[in-house]
Short mmCIF file of C-alpha atoms in Angstrom, two decimals:
data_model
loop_
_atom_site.label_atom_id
_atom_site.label_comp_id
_atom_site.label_asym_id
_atom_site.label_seq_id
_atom_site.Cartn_x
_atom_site.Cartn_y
_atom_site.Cartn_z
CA UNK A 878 64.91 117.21 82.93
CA UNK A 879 62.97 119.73 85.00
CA UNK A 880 63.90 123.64 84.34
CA UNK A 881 60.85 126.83 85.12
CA UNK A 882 62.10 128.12 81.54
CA UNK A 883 62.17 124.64 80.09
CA UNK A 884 60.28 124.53 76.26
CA UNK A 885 58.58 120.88 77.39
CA UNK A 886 55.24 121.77 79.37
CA UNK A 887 55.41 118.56 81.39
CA UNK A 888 58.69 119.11 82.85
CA UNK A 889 58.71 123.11 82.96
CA UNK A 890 58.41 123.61 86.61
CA UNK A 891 60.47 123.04 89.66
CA UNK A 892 60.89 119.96 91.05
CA UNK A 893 62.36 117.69 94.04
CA UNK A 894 64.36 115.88 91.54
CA UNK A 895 66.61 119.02 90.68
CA UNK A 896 69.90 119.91 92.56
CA UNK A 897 70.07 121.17 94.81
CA UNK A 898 66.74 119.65 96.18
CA UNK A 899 67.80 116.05 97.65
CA UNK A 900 64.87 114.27 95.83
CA UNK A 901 67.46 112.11 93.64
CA UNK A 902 69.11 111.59 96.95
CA UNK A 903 65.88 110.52 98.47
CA UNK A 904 65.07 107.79 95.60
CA UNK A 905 67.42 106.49 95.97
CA UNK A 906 67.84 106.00 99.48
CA UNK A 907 64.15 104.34 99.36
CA UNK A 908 64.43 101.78 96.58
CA UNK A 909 68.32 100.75 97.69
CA UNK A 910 67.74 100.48 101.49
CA UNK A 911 70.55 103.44 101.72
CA UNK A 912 71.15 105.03 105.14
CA UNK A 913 71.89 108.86 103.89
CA UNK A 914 73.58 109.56 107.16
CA UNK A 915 76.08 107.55 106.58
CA UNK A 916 76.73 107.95 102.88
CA UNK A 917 78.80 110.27 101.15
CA UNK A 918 78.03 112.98 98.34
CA UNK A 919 80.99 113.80 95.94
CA UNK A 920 80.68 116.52 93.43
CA UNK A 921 81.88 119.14 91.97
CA UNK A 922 79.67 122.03 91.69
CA UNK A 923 77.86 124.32 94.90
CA UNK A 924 74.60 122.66 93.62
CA UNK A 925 75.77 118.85 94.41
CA UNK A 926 77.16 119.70 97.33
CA UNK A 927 74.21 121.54 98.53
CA UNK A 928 72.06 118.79 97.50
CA UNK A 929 73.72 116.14 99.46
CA UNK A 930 73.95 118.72 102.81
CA UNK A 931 70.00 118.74 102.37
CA UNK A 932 70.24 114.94 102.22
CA UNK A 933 71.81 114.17 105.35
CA UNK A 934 74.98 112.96 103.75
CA UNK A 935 78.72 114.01 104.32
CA UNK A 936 80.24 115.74 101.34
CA UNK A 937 83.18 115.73 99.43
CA UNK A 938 83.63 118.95 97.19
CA UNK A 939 85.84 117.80 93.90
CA UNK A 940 87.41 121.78 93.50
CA UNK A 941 90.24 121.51 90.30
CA UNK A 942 92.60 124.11 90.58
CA UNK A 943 91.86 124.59 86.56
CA UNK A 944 88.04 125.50 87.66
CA UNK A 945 89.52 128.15 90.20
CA UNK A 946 91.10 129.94 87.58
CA UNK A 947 88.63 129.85 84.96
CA UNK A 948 85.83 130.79 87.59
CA UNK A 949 87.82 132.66 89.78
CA UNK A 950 86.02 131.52 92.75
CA UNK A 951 86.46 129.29 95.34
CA UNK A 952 84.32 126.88 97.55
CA UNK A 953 84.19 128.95 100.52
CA UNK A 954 82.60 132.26 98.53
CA UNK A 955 80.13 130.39 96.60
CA UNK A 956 78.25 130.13 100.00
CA UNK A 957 78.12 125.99 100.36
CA UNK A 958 81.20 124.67 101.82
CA UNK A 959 81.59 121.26 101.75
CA UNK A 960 82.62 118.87 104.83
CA UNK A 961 86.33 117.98 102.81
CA UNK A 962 87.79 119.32 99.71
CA UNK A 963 89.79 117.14 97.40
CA UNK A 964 91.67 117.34 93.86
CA UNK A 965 90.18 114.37 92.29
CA UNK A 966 88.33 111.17 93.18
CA UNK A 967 91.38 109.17 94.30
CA UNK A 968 91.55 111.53 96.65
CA UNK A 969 88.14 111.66 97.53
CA UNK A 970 88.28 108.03 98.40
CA UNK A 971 90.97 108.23 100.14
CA UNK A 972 89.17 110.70 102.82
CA UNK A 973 86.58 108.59 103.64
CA UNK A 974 88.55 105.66 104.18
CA UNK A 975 91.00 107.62 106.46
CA UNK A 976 87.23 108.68 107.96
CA UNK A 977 86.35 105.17 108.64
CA UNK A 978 89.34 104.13 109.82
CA UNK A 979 89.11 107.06 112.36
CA UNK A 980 85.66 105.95 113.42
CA UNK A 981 86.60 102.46 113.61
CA UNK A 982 89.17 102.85 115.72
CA UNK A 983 86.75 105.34 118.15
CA UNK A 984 84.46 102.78 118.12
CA UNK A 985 86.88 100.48 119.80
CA UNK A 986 87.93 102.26 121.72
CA UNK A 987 84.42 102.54 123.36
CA UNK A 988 83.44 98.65 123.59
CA UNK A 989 86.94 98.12 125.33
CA UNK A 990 85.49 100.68 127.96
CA UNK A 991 82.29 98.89 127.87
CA UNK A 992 83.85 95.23 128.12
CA UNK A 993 86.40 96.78 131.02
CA UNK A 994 84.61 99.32 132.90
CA UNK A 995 86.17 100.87 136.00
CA UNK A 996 85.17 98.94 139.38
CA UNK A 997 84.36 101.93 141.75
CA UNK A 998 86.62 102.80 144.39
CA UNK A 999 84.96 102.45 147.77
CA UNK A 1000 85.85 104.12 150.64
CA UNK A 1001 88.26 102.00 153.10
CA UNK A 1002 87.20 101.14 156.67
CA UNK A 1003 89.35 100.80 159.41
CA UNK A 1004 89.15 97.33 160.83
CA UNK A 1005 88.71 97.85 164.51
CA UNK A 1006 91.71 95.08 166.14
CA UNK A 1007 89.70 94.38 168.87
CA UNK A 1008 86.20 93.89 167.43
CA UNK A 1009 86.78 92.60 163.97
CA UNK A 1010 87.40 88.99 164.05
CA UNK A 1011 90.13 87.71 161.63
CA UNK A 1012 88.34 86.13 158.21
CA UNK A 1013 89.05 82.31 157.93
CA UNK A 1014 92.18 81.41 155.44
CA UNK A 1015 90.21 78.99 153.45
CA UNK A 1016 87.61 81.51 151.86
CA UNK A 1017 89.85 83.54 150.53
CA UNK A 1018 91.83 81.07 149.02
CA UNK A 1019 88.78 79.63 147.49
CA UNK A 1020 87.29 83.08 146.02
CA UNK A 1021 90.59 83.12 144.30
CA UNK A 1022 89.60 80.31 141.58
CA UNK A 1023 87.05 82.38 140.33
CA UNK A 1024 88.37 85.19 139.33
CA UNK A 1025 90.77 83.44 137.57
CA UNK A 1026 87.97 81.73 135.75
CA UNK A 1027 86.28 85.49 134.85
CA UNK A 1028 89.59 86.23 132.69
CA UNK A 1029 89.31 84.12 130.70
CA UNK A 1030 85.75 84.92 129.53
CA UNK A 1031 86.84 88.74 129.20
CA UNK A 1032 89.61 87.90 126.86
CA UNK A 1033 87.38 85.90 124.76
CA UNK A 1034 85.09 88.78 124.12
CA UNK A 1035 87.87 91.13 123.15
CA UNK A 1036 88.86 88.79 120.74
CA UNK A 1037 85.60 88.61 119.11
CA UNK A 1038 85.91 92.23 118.89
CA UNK A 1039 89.06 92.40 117.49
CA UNK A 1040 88.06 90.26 114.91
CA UNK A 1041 85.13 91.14 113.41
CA UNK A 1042 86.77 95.11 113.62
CA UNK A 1043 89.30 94.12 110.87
CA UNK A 1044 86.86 91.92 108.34
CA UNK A 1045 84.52 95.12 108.96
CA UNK A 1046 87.26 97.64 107.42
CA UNK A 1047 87.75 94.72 104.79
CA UNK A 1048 84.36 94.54 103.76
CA UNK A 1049 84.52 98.88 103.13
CA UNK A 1050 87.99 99.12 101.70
CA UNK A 1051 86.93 96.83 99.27
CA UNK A 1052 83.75 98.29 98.71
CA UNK A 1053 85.69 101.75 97.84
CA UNK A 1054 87.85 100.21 95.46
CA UNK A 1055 85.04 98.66 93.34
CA UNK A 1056 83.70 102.49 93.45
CA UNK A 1057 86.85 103.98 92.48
CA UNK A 1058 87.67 101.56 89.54
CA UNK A 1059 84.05 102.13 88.51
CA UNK A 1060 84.50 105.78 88.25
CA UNK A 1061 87.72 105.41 86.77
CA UNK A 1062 86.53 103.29 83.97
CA UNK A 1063 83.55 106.12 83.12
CA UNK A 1064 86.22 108.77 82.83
CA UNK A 1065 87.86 106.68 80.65
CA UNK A 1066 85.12 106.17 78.47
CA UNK A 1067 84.44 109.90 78.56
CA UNK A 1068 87.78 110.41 77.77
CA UNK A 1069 87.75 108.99 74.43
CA UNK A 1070 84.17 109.88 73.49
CA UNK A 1071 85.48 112.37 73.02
CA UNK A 1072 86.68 111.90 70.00
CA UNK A 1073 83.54 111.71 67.50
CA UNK A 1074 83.43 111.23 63.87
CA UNK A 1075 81.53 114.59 63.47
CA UNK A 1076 84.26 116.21 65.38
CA UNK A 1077 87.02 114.61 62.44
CA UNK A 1078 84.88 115.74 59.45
CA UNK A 1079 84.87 119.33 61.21
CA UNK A 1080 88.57 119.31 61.56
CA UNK A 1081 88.84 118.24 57.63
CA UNK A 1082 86.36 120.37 56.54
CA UNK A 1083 88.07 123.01 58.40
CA UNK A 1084 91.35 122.66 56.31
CA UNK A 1085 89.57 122.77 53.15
CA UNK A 1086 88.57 125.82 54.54
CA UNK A 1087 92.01 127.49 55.08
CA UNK A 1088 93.10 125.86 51.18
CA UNK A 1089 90.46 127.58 49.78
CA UNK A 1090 91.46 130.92 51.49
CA UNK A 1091 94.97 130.38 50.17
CA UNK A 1092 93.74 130.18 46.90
CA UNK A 1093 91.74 133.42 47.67
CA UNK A 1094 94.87 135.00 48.09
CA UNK A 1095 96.90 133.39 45.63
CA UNK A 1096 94.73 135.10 42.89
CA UNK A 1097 94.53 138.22 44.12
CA UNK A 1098 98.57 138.66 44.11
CA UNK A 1099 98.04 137.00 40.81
CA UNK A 1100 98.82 139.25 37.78
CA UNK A 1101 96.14 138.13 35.56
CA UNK A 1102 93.70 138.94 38.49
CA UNK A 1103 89.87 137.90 37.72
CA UNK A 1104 87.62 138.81 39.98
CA UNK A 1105 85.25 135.93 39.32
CA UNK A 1106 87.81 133.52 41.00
CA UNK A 1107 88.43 135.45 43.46
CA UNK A 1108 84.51 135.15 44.28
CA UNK A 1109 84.51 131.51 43.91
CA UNK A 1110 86.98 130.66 45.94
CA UNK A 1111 85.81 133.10 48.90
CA UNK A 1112 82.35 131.27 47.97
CA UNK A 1113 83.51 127.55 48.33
CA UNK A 1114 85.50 129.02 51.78
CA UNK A 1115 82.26 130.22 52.66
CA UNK A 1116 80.59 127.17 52.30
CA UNK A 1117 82.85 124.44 53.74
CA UNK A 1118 83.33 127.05 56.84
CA UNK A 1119 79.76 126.62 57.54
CA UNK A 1120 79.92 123.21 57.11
CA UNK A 1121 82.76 123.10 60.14
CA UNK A 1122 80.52 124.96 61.90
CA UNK A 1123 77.34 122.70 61.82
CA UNK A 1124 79.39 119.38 62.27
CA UNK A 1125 80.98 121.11 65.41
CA UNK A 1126 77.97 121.80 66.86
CA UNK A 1127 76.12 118.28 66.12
CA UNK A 1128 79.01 116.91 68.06
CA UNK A 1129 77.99 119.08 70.89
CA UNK A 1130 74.69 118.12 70.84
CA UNK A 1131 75.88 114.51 70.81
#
């Protein structure tokens, strides 16, 4: 609610809570246990996107080709880019999944090197023949068993990698379909919210509107002309048309 030219005192100032400051972003963050670095802002304005840069979050920039042409801008000259672009949400969601999966499979990448590292290579000696005594048989067939026994205990720990890697990416494609369904369902609702009583009485009032002007007209081509209803049709035409008027803009209030 804040705005500097806003008509309530208490909120007629700037404030943290306004995009593009993050304080929303913030709030949130605070009373949720959120980790902004590794959450994601989608919107569809310079001022979301900005907001969510401030944050510490990656962004996804929703940019319609319908709002290109009606602004004739696009997301690179408003001066905020965003870190992707995408149509819609289902595509929005669909970029940070292909973003985890990236980063999951980086991420094993890097505790296979860990689990495996490279054994250095050291630098070969010469045995000298008639020195170097020949190493007894036995000892190295007995250092044998043990490595054999290490394997085992390496493969075990890749496993447990390799499966708590695919219940992670589980766990988040999941997640992002509960979020996309969610936001599906609110354009829905928007969708047919749309459709207000006020906005039906304007639309009937509207064509009582356009009968009264062909009556207007009717009497004017008529040959027994009278001006008076001429007036009071152009009067009643007057009247509904301002009725149209006021229940089109309650439903924009609403």
């Amino acid at each position: 609610p804040y705005h500097p030219d806003g008509v309530v005192p208490e909120f007629s100032k700037e404030s943290e809570f306004r995009k593009p400051a993050p304080g929303m972003f913030k709030k949130a963050a605070a009373e949720m246990g959120l980790d902004l670095s590794q959450s994601w802002c989608i919107g569809d304005s310079r001022r979301d996107i900005e907001a969510g840069r401030q944050a510490g979050c990656r962004t996804i920039r929703i940019d319609k080709p319908s709002q290109q042409k009606s602004t004739g801008t696009s997301m690179s000259l408003e001066g905020t880019a965003a870190d992707y672009k995408a149509i819609n949400i289902k595509e929005a969601v669909n970029i940070i999944k292909k973003y985890l999966r990236s980063a999951g499979s980086d991420q094993n990448q890097e505790e296979a090197a860990v689990a495996n590292p490279a054994e250095p290579v050291s630098d070969a000696v010469e045995p000298d023949p008639q020195t170097e005594e020949p190493s007894p048989q036995p000892e190295v067939q007995q250092s044998q068993p043990e490595v054999q026994e290490s394997q085992p205990e390496i493969q075990d720990s890749r496993l447990d990698v390799e499966r708590s890697q695919p219940a992670s990416s589980e766990r988040t494609e999941a997640l992002l379909n509960s979020i996309l369904a969610q936001l599906k369902s609110m354009q829905r609702d928007d969708m047919f919210s749309e459709f207000s009583v006020m906005r039906l009485m304007a639309g009937m009032v509207q064509v009582i509107v356009l009968f009264c002007l062909v009556v207007t007209i009717w009497f004017l081509m008529s040959p027994a002309r009278q001006d008076s209803s001429v007036f009071i049709a152009l009067s009643f035409a007057a009247v509904f048309q301002l009725m149209a008027l006021t229940f089109y803009m309650m439903h924009g209030r609403k």
